[in-house]
Short mmCIF file of C-alpha atoms in Angstrom, two decimals:
data_model
loop_
_atom_site.label_atom_id
_atom_site.label_comp_id
_atom_site.label_asym_id
_atom_site.label_seq_id
_atom_site.Cartn_x
_atom_site.Cartn_y
_atom_site.Cartn_z
CA MET B 90 -117.44 -58.73 147.78
CA GLU B 91 -118.49 -56.25 150.47
CA ILE B 92 -117.68 -52.62 149.62
CA THR B 93 -117.49 -49.95 152.33
CA TYR B 94 -117.62 -46.27 151.41
CA THR B 95 -115.87 -43.33 152.98
CA ILE B 96 -116.00 -39.66 152.05
CA LYS B 97 -113.16 -37.23 152.70
CA THR B 98 -112.05 -33.78 151.76
CA PHE B 99 -108.84 -33.48 149.75
CA GLU B 100 -106.97 -32.44 152.88
CA GLU B 101 -108.21 -35.51 154.77
CA LEU B 102 -106.85 -37.93 152.17
CA SER B 103 -103.59 -39.58 153.09
CA VAL B 104 -100.86 -39.56 150.45
CA HIS B 105 -101.40 -43.31 150.11
CA GLU B 106 -105.14 -42.86 149.47
CA LEU B 107 -104.49 -40.11 146.94
CA TYR B 108 -101.95 -42.31 145.16
CA GLU B 109 -104.45 -45.21 144.99
CA ILE B 110 -107.17 -42.90 143.67
CA MET B 111 -104.92 -41.42 140.99
CA ARG B 112 -103.70 -44.89 140.03
CA LEU B 113 -107.24 -46.30 139.67
CA ARG B 114 -108.35 -43.29 137.63
CA GLN B 115 -105.33 -43.63 135.34
CA GLU B 116 -105.85 -47.40 134.95
CA ILE B 117 -109.39 -46.81 133.73
CA PHE B 118 -109.42 -43.41 132.02
CA VAL B 119 -105.94 -43.41 130.48
CA VAL B 120 -104.93 -47.06 129.96
CA GLU B 121 -108.22 -48.98 129.57
CA GLN B 122 -109.96 -46.25 127.57
CA ASN B 123 -106.74 -45.50 125.66
CA CYS B 124 -107.15 -41.78 126.28
CA PRO B 125 -104.03 -39.85 127.21
CA PHE B 126 -105.13 -36.75 129.13
CA VAL B 127 -104.12 -34.78 132.21
CA ASP B 128 -106.24 -36.23 135.00
CA ALA B 129 -104.91 -33.78 137.60
CA ASP B 130 -107.28 -30.96 136.62
CA ASN B 131 -107.18 -28.84 139.82
CA LEU B 132 -110.74 -29.91 140.69
CA ASP B 133 -109.61 -32.50 143.23
CA GLN B 134 -108.70 -29.91 145.85
CA PRO B 135 -112.23 -28.43 146.24
CA SER B 136 -113.91 -31.85 145.89
CA MET B 137 -115.16 -34.44 148.35
CA HIS B 138 -113.70 -37.88 147.57
CA ILE B 139 -115.74 -41.07 147.87
CA GLN B 140 -113.78 -44.29 148.10
CA GLY B 141 -115.27 -47.77 147.91
CA ARG B 142 -112.97 -50.35 149.48
CA ASP B 143 -113.33 -54.10 149.80
CA GLU B 144 -112.93 -56.07 153.03
CA ASN B 145 -109.13 -56.07 152.50
CA GLY B 146 -108.97 -52.30 152.11
CA VAL B 147 -108.36 -52.40 148.36
CA LEU B 148 -109.80 -49.45 146.43
CA MET B 149 -112.54 -50.82 144.16
CA SER B 150 -114.51 -47.71 143.23
CA TYR B 151 -114.32 -43.96 143.42
CA THR B 152 -116.15 -40.71 142.68
CA ARG B 153 -115.60 -37.11 143.55
CA ILE B 154 -118.41 -34.72 144.34
CA LEU B 155 -118.19 -31.03 143.59
CA ASP B 156 -120.07 -28.10 145.08
CA LYS B 157 -122.02 -25.60 142.98
CA GLY B 158 -119.68 -23.43 140.97
CA VAL B 159 -116.78 -25.88 140.80
CA ALA B 160 -117.62 -27.89 137.66
CA TYR B 161 -120.84 -26.06 136.70
CA PRO B 162 -121.84 -22.50 137.70
CA ASN B 163 -125.19 -23.33 139.35
CA TYR B 164 -125.06 -27.06 140.02
CA PRO B 165 -123.27 -29.56 142.23
CA SER B 166 -121.76 -32.47 140.33
CA ILE B 167 -120.39 -36.00 140.53
CA GLY B 168 -117.31 -36.84 138.51
CA ARG B 169 -114.44 -39.22 137.88
CA VAL B 170 -116.73 -42.22 138.40
CA VAL B 171 -114.61 -45.38 138.26
CA ASN B 172 -114.91 -49.04 139.15
CA ALA B 173 -112.01 -51.47 139.12
CA GLN B 174 -112.47 -54.19 136.52
CA VAL B 175 -112.83 -56.90 139.19
CA SER B 176 -115.80 -55.11 140.76
CA ARG B 177 -117.80 -54.69 137.55
CA GLY B 178 -120.98 -56.59 136.76
CA LYS B 179 -121.90 -56.95 140.42
CA GLY B 180 -123.98 -53.81 140.91
CA GLU B 181 -121.13 -51.80 142.38
CA GLY B 182 -121.60 -48.94 139.90
CA VAL B 183 -125.21 -48.47 140.99
CA ARG B 184 -124.34 -48.67 144.70
CA LEU B 185 -121.46 -46.22 144.25
CA MET B 186 -123.64 -43.73 142.40
CA GLN B 187 -126.53 -44.06 144.87
CA TYR B 188 -124.12 -43.37 147.73
CA SER B 189 -122.63 -40.43 145.79
CA ILE B 190 -126.07 -38.97 145.01
CA ASP B 191 -127.04 -39.30 148.69
CA GLN B 192 -123.86 -37.48 149.73
CA VAL B 193 -124.47 -34.67 147.22
CA ARG B 194 -128.07 -34.31 148.46
CA LYS B 195 -126.89 -34.02 152.09
CA ARG B 196 -124.47 -31.23 151.21
CA TYR B 197 -125.80 -29.42 148.17
CA PRO B 198 -129.57 -29.38 147.61
CA GLY B 199 -131.03 -29.03 144.14
CA THR B 200 -130.40 -30.46 140.71
CA ILE B 201 -127.20 -32.46 140.11
CA LYS B 202 -125.42 -31.97 136.78
CA ILE B 203 -122.87 -34.38 135.31
CA GLY B 204 -120.81 -34.81 132.17
CA ALA B 205 -121.26 -38.47 131.26
CA GLN B 206 -119.57 -40.59 128.64
CA CYS B 207 -122.28 -41.24 126.05
CA TYR B 208 -121.91 -45.01 126.13
CA LEU B 209 -123.07 -44.90 129.78
CA GLN B 210 -126.32 -43.06 129.03
CA ARG B 211 -128.59 -46.00 129.96
CA PHE B 212 -126.68 -46.56 133.21
CA TYR B 213 -127.18 -42.94 134.29
CA GLU B 214 -130.78 -42.91 133.09
CA SER B 215 -131.43 -45.95 135.31
CA LEU B 216 -130.44 -43.72 138.24
CA GLY B 217 -132.84 -40.97 137.16
CA PHE B 218 -130.49 -38.71 135.18
CA LYS B 219 -131.84 -37.12 132.00
CA ASP B 220 -129.99 -36.06 128.85
CA VAL B 221 -130.26 -32.27 128.53
CA GLY B 222 -129.13 -32.27 124.89
CA GLU B 223 -125.61 -30.89 125.30
CA HIS B 224 -123.24 -33.35 123.62
CA TYR B 225 -119.52 -32.73 123.24
CA LEU B 226 -116.15 -34.38 122.75
CA GLU B 227 -113.81 -34.47 125.72
CA ASP B 228 -110.37 -35.90 125.11
CA GLY B 229 -111.75 -37.61 122.00
CA ILE B 230 -114.56 -39.39 123.88
CA PRO B 231 -118.24 -38.47 123.23
CA HIS B 232 -119.86 -37.01 126.34
CA MET B 233 -123.28 -35.67 127.23
CA VAL B 234 -124.60 -33.37 129.94
CA MET B 235 -127.18 -34.99 132.18
CA THR B 236 -129.15 -33.75 135.18
CA LEU B 237 -130.89 -35.33 138.14
CA GLU B 238 -133.73 -33.32 139.70
#
């Protein structure tokens, strides 16, 4: 499966793309993780949206990147990291995050800060992120703050 990435501002997204993004996020975060929460958190508008699509144009993966001051006062961030079930176990998560990190670095120099689900600690550590010791519950799911220098 060949995944191609695009990055767009909120305003550049078509209504169809936005619908697909929201659907994928709900499939994973709400249904699969059995976590009812309001996904539309008003952080999509100031974000850049990275879409990973297969050769048929189907949305397989997604992240949003946020400038300093949007999610964290002094750090850019990457959030809403999702991969469709069919694209898991094939390295897509690593490729998506590497692309996302590269895009953050092009736009916002410095340390990247994320709020990661704790069960994904090893995944993020494999990309160079480090646990900074802030652990918290978000919507009933254990999270941790991690940074990438």
